[in-house]
PDB file of C-alpha atoms and ligand atoms in Angstrom:
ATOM      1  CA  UNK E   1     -24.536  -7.231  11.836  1.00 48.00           C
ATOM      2  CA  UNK E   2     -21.572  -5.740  10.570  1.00 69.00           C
ATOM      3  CA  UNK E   3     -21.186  -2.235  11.791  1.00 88.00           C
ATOM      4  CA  UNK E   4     -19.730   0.862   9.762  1.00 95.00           C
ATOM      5  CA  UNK E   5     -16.171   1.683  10.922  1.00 97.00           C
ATOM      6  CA  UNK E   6     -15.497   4.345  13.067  1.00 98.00           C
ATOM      7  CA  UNK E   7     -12.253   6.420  12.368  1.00 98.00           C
ATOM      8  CA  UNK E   8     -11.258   9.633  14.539  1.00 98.00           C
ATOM      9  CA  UNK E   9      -9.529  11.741  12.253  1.00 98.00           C
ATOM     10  CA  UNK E  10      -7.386  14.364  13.537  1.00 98.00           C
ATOM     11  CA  UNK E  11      -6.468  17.483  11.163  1.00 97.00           C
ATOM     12  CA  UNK E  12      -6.935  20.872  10.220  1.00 97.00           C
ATOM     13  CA  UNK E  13     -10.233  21.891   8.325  1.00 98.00           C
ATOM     14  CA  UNK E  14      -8.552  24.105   5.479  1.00 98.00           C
ATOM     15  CA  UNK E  15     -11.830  24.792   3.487  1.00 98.00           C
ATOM     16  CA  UNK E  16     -10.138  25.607   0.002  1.00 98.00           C
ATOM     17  CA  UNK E  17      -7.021  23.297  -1.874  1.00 98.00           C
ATOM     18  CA  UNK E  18      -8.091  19.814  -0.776  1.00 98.00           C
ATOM     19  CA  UNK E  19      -5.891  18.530   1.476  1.00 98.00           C
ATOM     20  CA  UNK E  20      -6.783  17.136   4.996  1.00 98.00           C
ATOM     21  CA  UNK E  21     -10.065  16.818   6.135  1.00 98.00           C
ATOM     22  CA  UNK E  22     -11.775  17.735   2.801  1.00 98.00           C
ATOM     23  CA  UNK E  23     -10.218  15.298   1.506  1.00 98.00           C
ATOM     24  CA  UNK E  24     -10.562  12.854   4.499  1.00 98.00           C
ATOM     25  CA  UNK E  25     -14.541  13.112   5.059  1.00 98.00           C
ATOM     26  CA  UNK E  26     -15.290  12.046   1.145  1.00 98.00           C
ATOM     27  CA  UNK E  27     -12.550   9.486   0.610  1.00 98.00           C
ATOM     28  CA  UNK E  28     -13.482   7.887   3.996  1.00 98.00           C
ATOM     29  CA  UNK E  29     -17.208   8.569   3.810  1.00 98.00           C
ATOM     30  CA  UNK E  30     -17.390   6.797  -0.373  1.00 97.00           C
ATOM     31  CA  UNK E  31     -15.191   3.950   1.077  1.00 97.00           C
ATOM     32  CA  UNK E  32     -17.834   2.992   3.755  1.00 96.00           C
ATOM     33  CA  UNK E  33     -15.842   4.502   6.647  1.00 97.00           C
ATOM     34  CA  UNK E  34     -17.762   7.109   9.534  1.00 98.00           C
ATOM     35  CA  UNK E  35     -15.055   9.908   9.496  1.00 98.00           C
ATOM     36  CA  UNK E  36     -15.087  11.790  12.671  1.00 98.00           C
ATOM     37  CA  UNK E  37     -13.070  14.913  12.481  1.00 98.00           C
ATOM     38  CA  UNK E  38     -11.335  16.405  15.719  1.00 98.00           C
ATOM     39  CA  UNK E  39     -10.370  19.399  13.902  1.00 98.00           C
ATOM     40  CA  UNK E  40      -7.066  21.249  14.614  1.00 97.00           C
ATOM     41  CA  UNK E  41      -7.656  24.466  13.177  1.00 96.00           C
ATOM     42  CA  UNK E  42      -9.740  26.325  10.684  1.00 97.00           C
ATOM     43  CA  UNK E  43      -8.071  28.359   7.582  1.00 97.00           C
ATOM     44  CA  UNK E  44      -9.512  29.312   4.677  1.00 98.00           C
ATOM     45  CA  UNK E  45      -7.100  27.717   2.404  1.00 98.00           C
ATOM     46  CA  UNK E  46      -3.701  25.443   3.506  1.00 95.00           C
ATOM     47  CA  UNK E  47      -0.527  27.503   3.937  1.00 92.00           C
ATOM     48  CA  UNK E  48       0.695  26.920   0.077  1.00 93.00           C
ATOM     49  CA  UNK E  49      -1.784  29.774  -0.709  1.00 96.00           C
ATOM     50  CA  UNK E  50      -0.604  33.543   0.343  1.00 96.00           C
ATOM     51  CA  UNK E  51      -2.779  35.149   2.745  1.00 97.00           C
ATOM     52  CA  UNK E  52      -4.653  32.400   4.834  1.00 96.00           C
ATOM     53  CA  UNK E  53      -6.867  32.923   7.534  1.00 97.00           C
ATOM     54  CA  UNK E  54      -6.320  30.614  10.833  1.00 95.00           C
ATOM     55  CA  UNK E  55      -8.365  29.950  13.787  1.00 96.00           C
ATOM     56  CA  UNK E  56      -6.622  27.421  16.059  1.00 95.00           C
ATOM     57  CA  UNK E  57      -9.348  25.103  17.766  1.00 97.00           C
ATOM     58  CA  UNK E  58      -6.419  23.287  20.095  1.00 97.00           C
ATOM     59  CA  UNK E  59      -8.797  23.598  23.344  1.00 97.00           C
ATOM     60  CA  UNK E  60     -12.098  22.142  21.622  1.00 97.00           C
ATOM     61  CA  UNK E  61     -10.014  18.638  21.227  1.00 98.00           C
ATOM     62  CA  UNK E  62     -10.210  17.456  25.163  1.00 98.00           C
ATOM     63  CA  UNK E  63     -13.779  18.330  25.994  1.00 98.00           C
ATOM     64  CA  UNK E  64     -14.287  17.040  22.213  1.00 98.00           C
ATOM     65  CA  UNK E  65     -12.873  13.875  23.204  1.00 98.00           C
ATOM     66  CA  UNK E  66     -14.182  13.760  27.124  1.00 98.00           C
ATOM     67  CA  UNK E  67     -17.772  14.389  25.175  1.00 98.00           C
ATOM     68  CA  UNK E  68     -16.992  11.559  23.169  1.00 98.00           C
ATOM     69  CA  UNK E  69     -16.174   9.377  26.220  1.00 98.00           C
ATOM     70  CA  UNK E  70     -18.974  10.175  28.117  1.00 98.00           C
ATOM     71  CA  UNK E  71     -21.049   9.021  25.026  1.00 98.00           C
ATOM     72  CA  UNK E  72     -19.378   5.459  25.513  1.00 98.00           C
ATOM     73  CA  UNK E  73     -18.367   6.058  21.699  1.00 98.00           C
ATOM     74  CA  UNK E  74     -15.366   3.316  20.661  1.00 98.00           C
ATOM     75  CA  UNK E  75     -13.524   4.372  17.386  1.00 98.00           C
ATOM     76  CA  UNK E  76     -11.915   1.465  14.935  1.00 98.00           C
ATOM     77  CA  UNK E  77      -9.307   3.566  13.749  1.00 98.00           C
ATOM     78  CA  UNK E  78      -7.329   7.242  14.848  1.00 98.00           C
ATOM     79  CA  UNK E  79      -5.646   8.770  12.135  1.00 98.00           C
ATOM     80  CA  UNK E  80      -3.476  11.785  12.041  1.00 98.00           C
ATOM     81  CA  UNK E  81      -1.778  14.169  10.127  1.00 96.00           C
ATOM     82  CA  UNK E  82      -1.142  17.437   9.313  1.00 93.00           C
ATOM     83  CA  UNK E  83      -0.394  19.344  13.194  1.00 94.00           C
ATOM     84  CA  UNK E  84      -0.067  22.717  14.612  1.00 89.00           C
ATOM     85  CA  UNK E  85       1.665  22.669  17.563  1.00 93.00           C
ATOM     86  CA  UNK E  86       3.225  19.736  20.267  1.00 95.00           C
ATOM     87  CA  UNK E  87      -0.044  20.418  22.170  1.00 96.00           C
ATOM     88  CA  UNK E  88      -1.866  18.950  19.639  1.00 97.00           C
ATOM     89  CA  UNK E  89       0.643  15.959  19.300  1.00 97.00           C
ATOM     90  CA  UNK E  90       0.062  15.141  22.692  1.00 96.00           C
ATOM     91  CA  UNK E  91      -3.754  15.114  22.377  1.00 97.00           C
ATOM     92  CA  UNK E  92      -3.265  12.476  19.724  1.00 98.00           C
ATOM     93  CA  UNK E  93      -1.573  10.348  22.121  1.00 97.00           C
ATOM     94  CA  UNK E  94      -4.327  10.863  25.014  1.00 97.00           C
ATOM     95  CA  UNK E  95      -6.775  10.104  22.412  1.00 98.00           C
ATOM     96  CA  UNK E  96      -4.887   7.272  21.751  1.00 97.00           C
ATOM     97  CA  UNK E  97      -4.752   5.784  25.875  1.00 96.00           C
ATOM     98  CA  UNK E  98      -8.312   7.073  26.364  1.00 97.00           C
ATOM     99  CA  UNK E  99     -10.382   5.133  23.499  1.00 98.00           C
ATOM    100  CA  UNK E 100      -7.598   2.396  22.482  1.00 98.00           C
ATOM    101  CA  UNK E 101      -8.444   2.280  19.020  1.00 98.00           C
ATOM    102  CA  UNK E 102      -7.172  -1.247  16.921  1.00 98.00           C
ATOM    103  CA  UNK E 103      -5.271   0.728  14.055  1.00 98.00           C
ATOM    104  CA  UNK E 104      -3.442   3.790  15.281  1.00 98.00           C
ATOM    105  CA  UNK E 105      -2.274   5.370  11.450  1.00 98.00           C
ATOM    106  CA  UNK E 106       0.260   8.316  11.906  1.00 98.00           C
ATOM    107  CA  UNK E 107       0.998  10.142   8.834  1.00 98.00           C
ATOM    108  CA  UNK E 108       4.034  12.248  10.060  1.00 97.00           C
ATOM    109  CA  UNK E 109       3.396  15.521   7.986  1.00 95.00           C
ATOM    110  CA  UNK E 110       7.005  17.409   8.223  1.00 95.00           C
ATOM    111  CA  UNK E 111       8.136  18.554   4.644  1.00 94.00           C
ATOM    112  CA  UNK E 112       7.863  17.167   1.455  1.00 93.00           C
ATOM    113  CA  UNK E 113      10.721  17.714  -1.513  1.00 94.00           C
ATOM    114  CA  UNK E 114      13.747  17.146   0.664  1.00 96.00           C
ATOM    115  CA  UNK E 115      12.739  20.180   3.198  1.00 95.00           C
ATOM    116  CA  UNK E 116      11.026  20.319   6.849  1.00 93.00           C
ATOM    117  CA  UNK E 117       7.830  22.577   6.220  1.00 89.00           C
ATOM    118  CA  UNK E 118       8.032  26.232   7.326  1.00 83.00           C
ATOM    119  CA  UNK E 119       5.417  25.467   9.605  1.00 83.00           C
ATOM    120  CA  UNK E 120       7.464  22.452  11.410  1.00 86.00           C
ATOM    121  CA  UNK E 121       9.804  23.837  13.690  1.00 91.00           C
ATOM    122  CA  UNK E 122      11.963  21.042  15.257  1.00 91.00           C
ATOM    123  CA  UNK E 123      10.428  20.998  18.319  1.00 94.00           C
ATOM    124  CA  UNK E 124       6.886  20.675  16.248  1.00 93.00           C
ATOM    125  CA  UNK E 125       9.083  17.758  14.175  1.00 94.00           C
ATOM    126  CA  UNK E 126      10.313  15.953  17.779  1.00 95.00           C
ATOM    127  CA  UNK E 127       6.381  16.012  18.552  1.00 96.00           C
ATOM    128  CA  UNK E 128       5.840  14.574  15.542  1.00 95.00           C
ATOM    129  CA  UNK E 129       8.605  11.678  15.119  1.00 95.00           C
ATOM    130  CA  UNK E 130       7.618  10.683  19.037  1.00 95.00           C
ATOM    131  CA  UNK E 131       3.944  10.300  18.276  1.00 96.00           C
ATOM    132  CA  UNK E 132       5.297   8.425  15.288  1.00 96.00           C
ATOM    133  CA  UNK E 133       6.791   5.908  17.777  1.00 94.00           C
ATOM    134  CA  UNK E 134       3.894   4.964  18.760  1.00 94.00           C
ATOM    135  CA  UNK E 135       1.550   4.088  15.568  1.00 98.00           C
ATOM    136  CA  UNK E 136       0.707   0.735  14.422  1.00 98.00           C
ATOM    137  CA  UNK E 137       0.986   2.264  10.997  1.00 98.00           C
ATOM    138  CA  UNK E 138       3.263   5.494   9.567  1.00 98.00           C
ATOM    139  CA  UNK E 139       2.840   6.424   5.865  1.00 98.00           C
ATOM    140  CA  UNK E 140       6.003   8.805   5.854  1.00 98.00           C
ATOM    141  CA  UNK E 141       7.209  10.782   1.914  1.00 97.00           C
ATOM    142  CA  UNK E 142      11.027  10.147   1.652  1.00 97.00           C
ATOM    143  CA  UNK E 143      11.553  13.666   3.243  1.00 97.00           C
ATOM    144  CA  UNK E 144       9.954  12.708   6.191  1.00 97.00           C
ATOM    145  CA  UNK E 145      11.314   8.732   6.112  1.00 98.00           C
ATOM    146  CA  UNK E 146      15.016  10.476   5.807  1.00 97.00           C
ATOM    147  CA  UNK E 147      13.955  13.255   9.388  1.00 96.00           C
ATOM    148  CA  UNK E 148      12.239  10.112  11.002  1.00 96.00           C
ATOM    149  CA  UNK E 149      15.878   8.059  10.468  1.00 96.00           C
ATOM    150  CA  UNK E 150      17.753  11.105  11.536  1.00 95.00           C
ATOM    151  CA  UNK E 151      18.616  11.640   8.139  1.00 96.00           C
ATOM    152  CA  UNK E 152      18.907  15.241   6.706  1.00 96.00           C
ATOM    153  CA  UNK E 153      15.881  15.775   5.097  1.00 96.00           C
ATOM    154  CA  UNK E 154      17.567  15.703   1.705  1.00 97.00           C
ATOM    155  CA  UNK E 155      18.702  11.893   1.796  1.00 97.00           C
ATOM    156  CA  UNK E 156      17.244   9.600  -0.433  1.00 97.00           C
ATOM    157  CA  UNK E 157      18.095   5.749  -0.653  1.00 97.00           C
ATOM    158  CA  UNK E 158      20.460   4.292  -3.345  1.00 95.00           C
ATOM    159  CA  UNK E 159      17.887   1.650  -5.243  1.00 93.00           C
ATOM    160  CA  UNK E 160      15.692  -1.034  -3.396  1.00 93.00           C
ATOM    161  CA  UNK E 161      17.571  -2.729  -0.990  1.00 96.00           C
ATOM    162  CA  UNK E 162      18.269   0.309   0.851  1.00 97.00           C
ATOM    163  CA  UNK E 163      14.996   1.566   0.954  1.00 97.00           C
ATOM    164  CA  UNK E 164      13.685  -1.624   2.310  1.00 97.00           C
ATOM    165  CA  UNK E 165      16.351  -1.059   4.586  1.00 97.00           C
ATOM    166  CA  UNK E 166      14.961   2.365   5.701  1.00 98.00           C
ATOM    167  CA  UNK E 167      11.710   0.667   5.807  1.00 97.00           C
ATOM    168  CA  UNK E 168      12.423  -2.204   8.055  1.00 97.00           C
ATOM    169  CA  UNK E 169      14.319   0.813  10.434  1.00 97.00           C
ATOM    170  CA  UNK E 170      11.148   2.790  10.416  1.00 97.00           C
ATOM    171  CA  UNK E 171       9.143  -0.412  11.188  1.00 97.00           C
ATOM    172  CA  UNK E 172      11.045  -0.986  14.355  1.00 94.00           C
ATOM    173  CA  UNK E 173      12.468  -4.250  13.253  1.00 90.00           C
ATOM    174  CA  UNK E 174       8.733  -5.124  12.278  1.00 93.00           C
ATOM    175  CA  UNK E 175       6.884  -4.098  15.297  1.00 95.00           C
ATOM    176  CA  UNK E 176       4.703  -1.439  13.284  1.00 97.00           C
ATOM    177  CA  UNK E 177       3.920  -1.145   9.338  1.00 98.00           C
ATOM    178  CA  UNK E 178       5.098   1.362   7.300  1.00 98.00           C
ATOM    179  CA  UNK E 179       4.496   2.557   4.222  1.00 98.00           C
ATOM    180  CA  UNK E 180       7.007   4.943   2.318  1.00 98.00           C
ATOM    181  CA  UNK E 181       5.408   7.505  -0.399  1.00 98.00           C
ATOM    182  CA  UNK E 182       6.681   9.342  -3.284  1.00 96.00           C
ATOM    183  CA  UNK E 183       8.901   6.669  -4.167  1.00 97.00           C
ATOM    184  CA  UNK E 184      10.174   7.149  -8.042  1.00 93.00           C
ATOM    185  CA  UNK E 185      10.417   3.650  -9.818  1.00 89.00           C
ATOM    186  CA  UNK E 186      11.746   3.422 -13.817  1.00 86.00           C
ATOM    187  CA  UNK E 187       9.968   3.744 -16.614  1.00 88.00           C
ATOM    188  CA  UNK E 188       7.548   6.524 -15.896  1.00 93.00           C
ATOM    189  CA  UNK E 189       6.429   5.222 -12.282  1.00 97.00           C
ATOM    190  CA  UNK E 190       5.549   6.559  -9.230  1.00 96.00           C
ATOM    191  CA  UNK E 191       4.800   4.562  -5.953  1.00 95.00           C
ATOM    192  CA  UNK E 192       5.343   3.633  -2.156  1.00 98.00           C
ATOM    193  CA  UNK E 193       7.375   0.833  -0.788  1.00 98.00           C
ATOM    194  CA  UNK E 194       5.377  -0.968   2.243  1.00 98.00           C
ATOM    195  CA  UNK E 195       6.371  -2.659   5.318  1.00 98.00           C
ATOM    196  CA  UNK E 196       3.530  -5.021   6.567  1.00 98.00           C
ATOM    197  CA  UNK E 197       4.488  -6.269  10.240  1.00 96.00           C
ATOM    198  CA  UNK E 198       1.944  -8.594   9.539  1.00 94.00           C
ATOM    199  CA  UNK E 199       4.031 -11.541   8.397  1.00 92.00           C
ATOM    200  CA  UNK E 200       7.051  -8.965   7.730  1.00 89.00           C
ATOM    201  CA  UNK E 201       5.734  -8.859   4.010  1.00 95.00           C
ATOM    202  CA  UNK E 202       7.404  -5.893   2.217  1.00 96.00           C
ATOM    203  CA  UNK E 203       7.770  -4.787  -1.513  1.00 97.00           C
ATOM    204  CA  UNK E 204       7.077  -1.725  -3.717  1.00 97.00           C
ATOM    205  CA  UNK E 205       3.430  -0.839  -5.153  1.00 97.00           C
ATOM    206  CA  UNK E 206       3.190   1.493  -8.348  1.00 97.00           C
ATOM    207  CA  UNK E 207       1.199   3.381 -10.566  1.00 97.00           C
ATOM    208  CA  UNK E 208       1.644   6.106 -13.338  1.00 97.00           C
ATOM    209  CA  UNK E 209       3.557   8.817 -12.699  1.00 97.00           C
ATOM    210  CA  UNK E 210       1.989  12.204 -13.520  1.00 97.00           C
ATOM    211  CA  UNK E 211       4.408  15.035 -13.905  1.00 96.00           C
ATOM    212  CA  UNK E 212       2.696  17.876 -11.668  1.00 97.00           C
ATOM    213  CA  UNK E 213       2.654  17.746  -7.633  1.00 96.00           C
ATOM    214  CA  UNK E 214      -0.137  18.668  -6.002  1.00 97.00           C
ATOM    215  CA  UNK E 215      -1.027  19.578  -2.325  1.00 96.00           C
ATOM    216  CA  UNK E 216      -2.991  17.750  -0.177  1.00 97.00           C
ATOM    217  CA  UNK E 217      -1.747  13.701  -2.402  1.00 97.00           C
ATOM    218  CA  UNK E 218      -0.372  12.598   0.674  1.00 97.00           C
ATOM    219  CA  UNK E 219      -3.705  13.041   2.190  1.00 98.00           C
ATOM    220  CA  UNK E 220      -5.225  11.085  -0.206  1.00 98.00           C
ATOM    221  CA  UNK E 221      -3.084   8.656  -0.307  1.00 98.00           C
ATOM    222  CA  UNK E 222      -3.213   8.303   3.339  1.00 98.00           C
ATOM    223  CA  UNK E 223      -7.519   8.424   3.635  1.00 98.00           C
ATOM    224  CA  UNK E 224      -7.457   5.562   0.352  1.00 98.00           C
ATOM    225  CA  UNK E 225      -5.064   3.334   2.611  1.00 98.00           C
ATOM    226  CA  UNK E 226      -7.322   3.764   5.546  1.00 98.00           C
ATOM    227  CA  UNK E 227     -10.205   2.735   4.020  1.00 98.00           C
ATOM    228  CA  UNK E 228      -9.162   0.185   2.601  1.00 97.00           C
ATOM    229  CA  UNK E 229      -7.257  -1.518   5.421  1.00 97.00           C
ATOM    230  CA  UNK E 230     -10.232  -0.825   7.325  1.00 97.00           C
ATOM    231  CA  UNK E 231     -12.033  -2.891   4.927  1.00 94.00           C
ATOM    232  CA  UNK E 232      -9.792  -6.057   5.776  1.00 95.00           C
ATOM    233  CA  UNK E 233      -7.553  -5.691   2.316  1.00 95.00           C
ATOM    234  CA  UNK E 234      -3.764  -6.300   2.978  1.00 96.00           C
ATOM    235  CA  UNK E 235      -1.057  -3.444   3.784  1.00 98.00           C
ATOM    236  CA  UNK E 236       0.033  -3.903   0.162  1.00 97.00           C
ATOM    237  CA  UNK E 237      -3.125  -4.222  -1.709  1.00 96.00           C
ATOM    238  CA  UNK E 238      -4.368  -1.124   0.228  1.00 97.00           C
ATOM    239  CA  UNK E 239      -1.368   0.519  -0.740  1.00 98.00           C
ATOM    240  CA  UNK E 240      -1.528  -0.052  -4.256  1.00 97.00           C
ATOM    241  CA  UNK E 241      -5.303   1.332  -4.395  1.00 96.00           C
ATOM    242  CA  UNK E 242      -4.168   4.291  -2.897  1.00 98.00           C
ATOM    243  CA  UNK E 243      -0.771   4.551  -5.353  1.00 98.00           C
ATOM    244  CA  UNK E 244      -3.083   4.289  -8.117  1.00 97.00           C
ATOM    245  CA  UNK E 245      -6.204   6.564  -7.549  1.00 97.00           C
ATOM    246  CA  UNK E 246      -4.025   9.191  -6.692  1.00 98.00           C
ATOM    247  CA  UNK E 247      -1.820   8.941  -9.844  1.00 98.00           C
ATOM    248  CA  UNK E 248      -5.673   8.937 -11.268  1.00 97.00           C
ATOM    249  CA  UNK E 249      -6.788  11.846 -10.084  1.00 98.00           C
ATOM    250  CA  UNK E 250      -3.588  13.701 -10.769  1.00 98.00           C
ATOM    251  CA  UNK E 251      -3.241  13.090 -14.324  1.00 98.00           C
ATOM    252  CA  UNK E 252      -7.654  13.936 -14.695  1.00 98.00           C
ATOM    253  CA  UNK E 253      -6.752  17.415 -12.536  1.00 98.00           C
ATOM    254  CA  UNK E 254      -3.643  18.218 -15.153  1.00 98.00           C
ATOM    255  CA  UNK E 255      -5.799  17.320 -17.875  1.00 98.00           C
ATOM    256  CA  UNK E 256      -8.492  19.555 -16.822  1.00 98.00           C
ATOM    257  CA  UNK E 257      -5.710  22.407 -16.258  1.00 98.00           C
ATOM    258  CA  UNK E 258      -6.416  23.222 -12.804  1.00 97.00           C
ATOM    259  CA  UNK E 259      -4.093  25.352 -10.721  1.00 98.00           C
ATOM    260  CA  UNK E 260      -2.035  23.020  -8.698  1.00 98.00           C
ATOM    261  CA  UNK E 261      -2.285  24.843  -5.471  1.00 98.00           C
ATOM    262  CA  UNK E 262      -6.048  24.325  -6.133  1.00 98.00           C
ATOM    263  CA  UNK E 263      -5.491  20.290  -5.075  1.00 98.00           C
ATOM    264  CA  UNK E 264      -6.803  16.986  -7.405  1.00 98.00           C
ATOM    265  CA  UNK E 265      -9.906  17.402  -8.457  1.00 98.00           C
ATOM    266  CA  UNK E 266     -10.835  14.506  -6.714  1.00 98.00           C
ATOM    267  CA  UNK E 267     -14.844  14.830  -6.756  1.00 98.00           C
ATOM    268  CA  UNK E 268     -15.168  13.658 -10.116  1.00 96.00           C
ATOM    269  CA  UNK E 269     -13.226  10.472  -9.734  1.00 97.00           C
ATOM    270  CA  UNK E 270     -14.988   9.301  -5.972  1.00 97.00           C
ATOM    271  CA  UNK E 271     -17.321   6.943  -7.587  1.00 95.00           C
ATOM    272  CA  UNK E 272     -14.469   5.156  -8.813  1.00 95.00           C
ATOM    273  CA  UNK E 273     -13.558   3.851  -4.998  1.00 94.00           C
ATOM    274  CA  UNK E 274     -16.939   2.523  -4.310  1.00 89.00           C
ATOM    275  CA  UNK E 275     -17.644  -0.766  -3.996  1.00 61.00           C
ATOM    276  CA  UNK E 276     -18.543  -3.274  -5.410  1.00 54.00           C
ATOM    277  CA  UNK E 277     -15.398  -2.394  -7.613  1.00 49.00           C
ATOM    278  CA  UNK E 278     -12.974  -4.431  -6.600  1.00 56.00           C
ATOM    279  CA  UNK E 279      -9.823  -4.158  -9.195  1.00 61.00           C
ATOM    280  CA  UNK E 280      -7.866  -1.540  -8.362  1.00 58.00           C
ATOM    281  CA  UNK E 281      -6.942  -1.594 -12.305  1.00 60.00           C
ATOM    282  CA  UNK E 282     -10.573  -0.409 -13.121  1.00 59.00           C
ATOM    283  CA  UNK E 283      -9.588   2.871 -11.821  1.00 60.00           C
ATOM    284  CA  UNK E 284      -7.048   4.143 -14.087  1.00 52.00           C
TER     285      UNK E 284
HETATM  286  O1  PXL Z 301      -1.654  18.353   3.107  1.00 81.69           O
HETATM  287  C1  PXL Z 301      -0.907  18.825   4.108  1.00 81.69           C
HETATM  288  C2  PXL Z 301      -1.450  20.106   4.666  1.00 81.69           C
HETATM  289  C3  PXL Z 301      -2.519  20.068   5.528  1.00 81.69           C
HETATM  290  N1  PXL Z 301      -3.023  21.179   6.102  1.00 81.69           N
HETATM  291  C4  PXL Z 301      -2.507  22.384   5.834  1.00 81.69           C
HETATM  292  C5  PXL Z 301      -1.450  22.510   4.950  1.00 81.69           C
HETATM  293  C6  PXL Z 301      -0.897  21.350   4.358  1.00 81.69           C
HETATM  294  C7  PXL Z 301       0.234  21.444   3.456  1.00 81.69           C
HETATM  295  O2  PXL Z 301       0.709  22.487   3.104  1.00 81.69           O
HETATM  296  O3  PXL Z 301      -0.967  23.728   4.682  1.00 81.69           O
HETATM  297  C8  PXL Z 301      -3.084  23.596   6.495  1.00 81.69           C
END
């Protein structure tokens, strides 16, 4: 019998705006995944709205964890992203040597728009970049590809070659996979440019893009690809699912006229991940 795939899922539980574990726990849940949260912290919105309330949970993550291992539970998949602090870097990594999951995926949440987050200090960032190191998968925005390279945070690459270039850097000469997000393409496109070190297949994936950003995409992008690789699909076909039911549920939350700081409006379109639909193309 085929069991249900287990994913830890380390983040912050930010209860308004969308972003981590809200929108980990349905994306993973409606693709057929278990999502397990070990969560970081609780706030009452993320940081991008004035005024949020914190509560760090740092010291529930070990006994969390030693609770978990004294269950005998084994988890497919760890996946991480947005982080408070280098202590909770370092948890990832115990978590990491304690329950050896197959797919370690190690979204490396450090700015966005060609600036380091206000809440990323650089020794937060050198937590960060060396848990990085150690993923079998990294799904960096060009901000954070350019900090990871030792870029300033502002570089971008010159066309296609050199962001393979940056890509096959990032994979470790093709020791991990990588996939690059926020990538802008020509006529009206939006997309990521993947590194599979499976075969050392690489290329671009795209979808519309919608001329709004929202908080809380690289999340989704992030729980789509998850899913779906934990589903067996390719790095690249993964990738493109995730390219285009975010661009999907950006251009449904501008049509609706949300706030952006409210997130993508991402409830409506769920149904659109579940299987047995299996063309990405049905989702736009
Ligand atoms: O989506 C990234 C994210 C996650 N969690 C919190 C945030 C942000 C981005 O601002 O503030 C608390």
């Amino acid at each position: 019998m085929n069991h249900t795939p287990r994913a830890a899922v380390v983040q912050d539980l930010s209860a308004f705006g969308r972003c981590s574990l809200t929108v980990a726990l349905p994306v993973l849940s409606v693709l057929g995944v278990q999502c397990c949260p070990l969560a970081t912290a609780l706030l009452s919105t993320h940081t991008g709205l004035a005024g949020n309330t914190f509560l760090d949970l740092t010291g529930q993550l070990a006994p969390a964890m030693d609770h978990w291992a004294r269950l005998n539970l084994s988890f497919d998949a760890l996946y991480s992203g947005f982080l408070g602090s280098e202590a909770q870097a370092e948890l990832v990594r115990r978590f990491r040597t304690q329950f050896h999951p197959q797919l370690v995926l190690v979204d490396p949440v450090m700015g966005d728009h060609g600036k380091a987050y206000r809440t990323c200090t650089p020794t937060l960032c050198r937590a960060v970049m060396a848990l990085a190191e150690e993923a079998d998968l990294i799904t960096p925005n060009l901000t954070e590809a350019a900090l990871l390279l030792g870029l300033p945070p502002e570089a971008r690459p010159r066309g296609e070659g050199e962001l393979s270039r940056w890509a096959w850097k990032l994979s470790r000469e093709g020791r991990r996979s990588v996939v690059i997000t926020g990538v802008t393409g020509g006529e009206g496109r939006t997309g990521a440019y993947c590194w599979d070190r499976e075969g050392n297949r690489h290329g671009p994936v795209w979808a519309e893009r919608i001329p709004q950003s929202y908080p809380g995409t690289g999340d989704l992008f992030a729980s789509v690809l998850l899913g779906r690789l934990l589903e067996g699909r390719p790095l690249q076909e993964a990738a493109a699912w995730a390219a285009v039911f975010v661009s999907a549920c950006a251009k449904h939350t501008l049509t609706a006229g949300t706030p952006p700081q409210y997130g993508v409006e991402l409830e409506a379109m769920l149904p659109r991940l579940m299987t047995p639909r299996t063309n990405k193309e049905d989702v736009l």
